[in-house]
């Protein structure tokens, strides 16, 4: 939304700018768009696609005009962009969920190998050395599991720190049945993770 603006140097935003409304197209994450506005020093918002009549032609110029009019009239529907601390928490929760899924897949693969040789699954925990001697190809899987467990433990410590230092998360810890990884997931409003009970959450989860 510009008022008598002149093109900015280097392809940036105009020097005189009443405000910037950037459409959050595609329904994907909008964090990087918000960062672009912040880096440009713009007073801007991320907005939803403009409302239009079904019979009306659609193109970028018409959409820009509708967004500009809604912005100036104060009726623009904006998109929520979480603050930096919540975005960081989301990334940690998602990374942990990814690694837990990989660990589960690796464990199931090893159990399948034991079943092929009619070996009880309990030996995975109790008899690693003997197993690797009997089935040498499992040695690499054990190394993968060790690496995954180490990385997950590191992320657990980070999430536990969030749980101790964030007041909202501290209140969530009073709810029975929630694991340490669920509290930050709920705080970060990461519904996809929380609905699955969160990584390592036991019986807890998003209602």
Short mmCIF file of C-alpha atoms in Angstrom, two decimals:
data_model
loop_
_atom_site.label_atom_id
_atom_site.label_comp_id
_atom_site.label_asym_id
_atom_site.label_seq_id
_atom_site.Cartn_x
_atom_site.Cartn_y
_atom_site.Cartn_z
CA UNK A 1 0.00 0.00 0.00
CA UNK A 2 1.82 3.09 -1.21
CA UNK A 3 1.16 6.81 -1.20
CA UNK A 4 3.09 8.70 -3.86
CA UNK A 5 6.02 6.37 -3.37
CA UNK A 6 9.15 6.04 -5.43
CA UNK A 7 10.79 2.70 -6.21
CA UNK A 8 13.26 1.58 -3.55
CA UNK A 9 16.89 1.05 -4.42
CA UNK A 10 18.20 -2.46 -4.93
CA UNK A 11 14.77 -3.97 -5.51
CA UNK A 12 13.60 -3.35 -1.94
CA UNK A 13 10.43 -1.71 -0.69
CA UNK A 14 9.54 1.89 -1.60
CA UNK A 15 11.10 4.59 0.60
CA UNK A 16 7.72 6.18 1.39
CA UNK A 17 5.28 3.53 2.44
CA UNK A 18 1.99 3.82 4.33
CA UNK A 19 2.13 0.08 5.05
CA UNK A 20 2.67 -3.30 3.49
CA UNK A 21 0.07 -6.05 3.25
CA UNK A 22 1.53 -9.30 1.94
CA UNK A 23 -0.86 -12.07 0.98
CA UNK A 24 -0.08 -15.39 2.68
CA UNK A 25 -0.59 -17.47 -0.44
CA UNK A 26 -0.56 -21.24 -0.57
CA UNK A 27 -1.73 -21.84 2.99
CA UNK A 28 1.82 -22.64 4.07
CA UNK A 29 3.96 -21.21 6.87
CA UNK A 30 4.17 -17.43 6.88
CA UNK A 31 7.19 -16.94 9.16
CA UNK A 32 9.65 -16.23 6.37
CA UNK A 33 7.30 -13.64 4.82
CA UNK A 34 7.08 -11.88 8.17
CA UNK A 35 10.88 -11.90 8.41
CA UNK A 36 11.17 -10.29 4.96
CA UNK A 37 8.95 -7.42 6.12
CA UNK A 38 10.91 -7.04 9.36
CA UNK A 39 14.27 -7.00 7.57
CA UNK A 40 12.98 -4.34 5.18
CA UNK A 41 11.86 -2.22 8.15
CA UNK A 42 8.29 -2.25 6.86
CA UNK A 43 5.16 -1.64 8.90
CA UNK A 44 3.40 -4.63 7.44
CA UNK A 45 1.07 -7.55 7.99
CA UNK A 46 0.47 -10.96 6.44
CA UNK A 47 -3.12 -11.17 5.21
CA UNK A 48 -5.60 -13.71 3.94
CA UNK A 49 -6.56 -13.79 0.24
CA UNK A 50 -9.04 -11.01 -0.57
CA UNK A 51 -12.76 -11.73 -0.84
CA UNK A 52 -14.20 -11.31 -4.31
CA UNK A 53 -17.29 -12.06 -6.34
CA UNK A 54 -17.18 -15.42 -8.11
CA UNK A 55 -18.00 -13.69 -11.38
CA UNK A 56 -15.12 -11.24 -11.00
CA UNK A 57 -11.91 -11.77 -12.92
CA UNK A 58 -8.93 -12.88 -10.82
CA UNK A 59 -5.41 -11.63 -11.35
CA UNK A 60 -2.57 -10.25 -9.25
CA UNK A 61 -3.36 -6.59 -9.99
CA UNK A 62 -7.01 -6.90 -8.93
CA UNK A 63 -6.01 -8.82 -5.80
CA UNK A 64 -3.46 -6.14 -4.91
CA UNK A 65 -6.13 -3.42 -5.34
CA UNK A 66 -8.56 -5.30 -3.07
CA UNK A 67 -5.90 -5.87 -0.43
CA UNK A 68 -4.90 -2.19 -0.54
CA UNK A 69 -8.50 -1.01 -0.14
CA UNK A 70 -9.14 -3.40 2.75
CA UNK A 71 -5.87 -2.36 4.41
CA UNK A 72 -6.68 1.35 4.26
CA UNK A 73 -10.26 0.71 5.41
CA UNK A 74 -9.05 -1.30 8.40
CA UNK A 75 -10.97 -4.44 7.48
CA UNK A 76 -8.11 -6.60 6.26
CA UNK A 77 -8.14 -10.18 7.59
CA UNK A 78 -4.65 -10.84 8.86
CA UNK A 79 -2.82 -14.12 9.43
CA UNK A 80 -1.37 -14.94 12.85
CA UNK A 81 2.42 -15.08 12.83
CA UNK A 82 3.82 -16.46 16.10
CA UNK A 83 6.65 -14.61 17.86
CA UNK A 84 10.21 -15.84 17.56
CA UNK A 85 10.27 -17.77 20.85
CA UNK A 86 7.22 -19.81 19.84
CA UNK A 87 8.63 -20.46 16.37
CA UNK A 88 11.87 -21.76 17.91
CA UNK A 89 9.90 -24.04 20.23
CA UNK A 90 7.90 -25.39 17.30
CA UNK A 91 11.06 -26.28 15.42
CA UNK A 92 12.48 -28.18 18.41
CA UNK A 93 9.22 -30.10 18.91
CA UNK A 94 8.99 -30.98 15.21
CA UNK A 95 12.62 -32.06 15.03
CA UNK A 96 12.16 -34.32 18.06
CA UNK A 97 9.03 -35.85 16.56
CA UNK A 98 10.93 -36.57 13.34
CA UNK A 99 13.78 -38.27 15.21
CA UNK A 100 11.41 -40.31 17.40
CA UNK A 101 9.68 -41.58 14.25
CA UNK A 102 13.06 -42.60 12.81
CA UNK A 103 13.96 -44.38 16.06
CA UNK A 104 10.67 -46.27 16.05
CA UNK A 105 11.23 -47.30 12.44
CA UNK A 106 14.76 -48.52 13.20
CA UNK A 107 13.57 -50.45 16.27
CA UNK A 108 10.77 -52.12 14.32
CA UNK A 109 13.22 -53.08 11.59
CA UNK A 110 15.48 -54.75 14.14
CA UNK A 111 12.55 -56.62 15.70
CA UNK A 112 11.61 -57.85 12.25
CA UNK A 113 15.15 -59.17 11.79
CA UNK A 114 14.97 -60.98 15.14
CA UNK A 115 11.64 -62.54 14.17
CA UNK A 116 13.20 -63.86 10.98
CA UNK A 117 15.74 -65.75 13.10
CA UNK A 118 13.23 -66.76 15.79
CA UNK A 119 14.99 -64.64 18.42
CA UNK A 120 12.95 -63.04 21.25
CA UNK A 121 12.62 -59.26 21.00
CA UNK A 122 13.68 -58.88 24.63
CA UNK A 123 17.27 -59.60 23.61
CA UNK A 124 17.44 -56.19 21.92
CA UNK A 125 17.82 -54.60 25.34
CA UNK A 126 19.56 -57.34 27.30
CA UNK A 127 22.00 -59.05 24.97
CA UNK A 128 23.40 -56.58 22.44
CA UNK A 129 26.93 -58.01 22.24
CA UNK A 130 25.74 -61.56 21.70
CA UNK A 131 23.22 -60.39 19.09
CA UNK A 132 25.82 -58.55 17.04
CA UNK A 133 28.02 -61.66 17.07
CA UNK A 134 25.12 -63.82 15.93
CA UNK A 135 23.77 -61.24 13.43
CA UNK A 136 26.66 -58.91 12.49
CA UNK A 137 24.48 -56.78 10.20
CA UNK A 138 22.62 -55.47 13.27
CA UNK A 139 25.73 -53.63 14.50
CA UNK A 140 25.08 -50.68 12.19
CA UNK A 141 21.45 -50.50 13.34
CA UNK A 142 22.60 -50.35 16.97
CA UNK A 143 24.91 -47.45 16.09
CA UNK A 144 22.03 -45.65 14.38
CA UNK A 145 19.83 -46.15 17.46
CA UNK A 146 22.57 -44.83 19.73
CA UNK A 147 22.90 -41.69 17.61
CA UNK A 148 19.14 -41.13 17.53
CA UNK A 149 18.85 -41.62 21.29
CA UNK A 150 21.65 -39.10 21.86
CA UNK A 151 20.02 -36.47 19.65
CA UNK A 152 16.58 -37.03 21.19
CA UNK A 153 18.08 -36.70 24.67
CA UNK A 154 19.61 -33.35 23.70
CA UNK A 155 16.25 -32.08 22.46
CA UNK A 156 14.58 -33.38 25.63
CA UNK A 157 16.91 -31.21 27.69
CA UNK A 158 16.03 -28.18 25.56
CA UNK A 159 12.29 -28.83 25.99
CA UNK A 160 12.73 -29.36 29.74
CA UNK A 161 14.44 -25.97 29.90
CA UNK A 162 11.43 -24.38 28.16
CA UNK A 163 9.16 -26.12 30.66
CA UNK A 164 11.08 -24.61 33.59
CA UNK A 165 11.44 -21.07 32.23
CA UNK A 166 8.13 -20.40 30.45
CA UNK A 167 5.26 -19.51 32.79
CA UNK A 168 2.51 -20.92 30.54
CA UNK A 169 4.35 -24.22 30.15
CA UNK A 170 4.98 -24.40 33.91
CA UNK A 171 1.23 -24.20 34.48
CA UNK A 172 0.68 -27.02 31.99
CA UNK A 173 2.99 -29.26 34.01
CA UNK A 174 0.33 -29.40 36.71
CA UNK A 175 -1.89 -31.46 34.35
CA UNK A 176 -1.41 -35.22 34.98
CA UNK A 177 -0.55 -37.47 32.07
CA UNK A 178 1.39 -34.99 29.93
CA UNK A 179 5.01 -35.61 29.03
CA UNK A 180 7.65 -32.87 28.96
CA UNK A 181 7.47 -32.70 25.17
CA UNK A 182 3.71 -32.05 25.12
CA UNK A 183 3.81 -28.90 27.25
CA UNK A 184 5.97 -26.96 24.74
CA UNK A 185 3.90 -28.39 21.86
CA UNK A 186 0.73 -26.97 23.38
CA UNK A 187 2.47 -23.70 24.21
CA UNK A 188 3.70 -23.41 20.63
CA UNK A 189 0.18 -24.28 19.43
CA UNK A 190 1.61 -27.08 17.31
CA UNK A 191 -1.71 -28.94 17.11
CA UNK A 192 -0.40 -31.59 14.72
CA UNK A 193 2.14 -32.75 17.30
CA UNK A 194 -0.09 -32.33 20.33
CA UNK A 195 -3.01 -34.16 18.71
CA UNK A 196 -0.79 -37.22 18.31
CA UNK A 197 -0.08 -37.02 22.02
CA UNK A 198 3.19 -35.25 21.34
CA UNK A 199 6.52 -37.05 21.13
CA UNK A 200 7.01 -39.17 24.25
CA UNK A 201 3.76 -37.92 25.72
CA UNK A 202 2.30 -41.15 27.00
CA UNK A 203 -1.48 -40.78 27.17
CA UNK A 204 -1.54 -36.97 26.97
CA UNK A 205 -2.55 -34.99 23.91
CA UNK A 206 -4.60 -32.25 22.34
CA UNK A 207 -8.34 -32.70 23.11
#
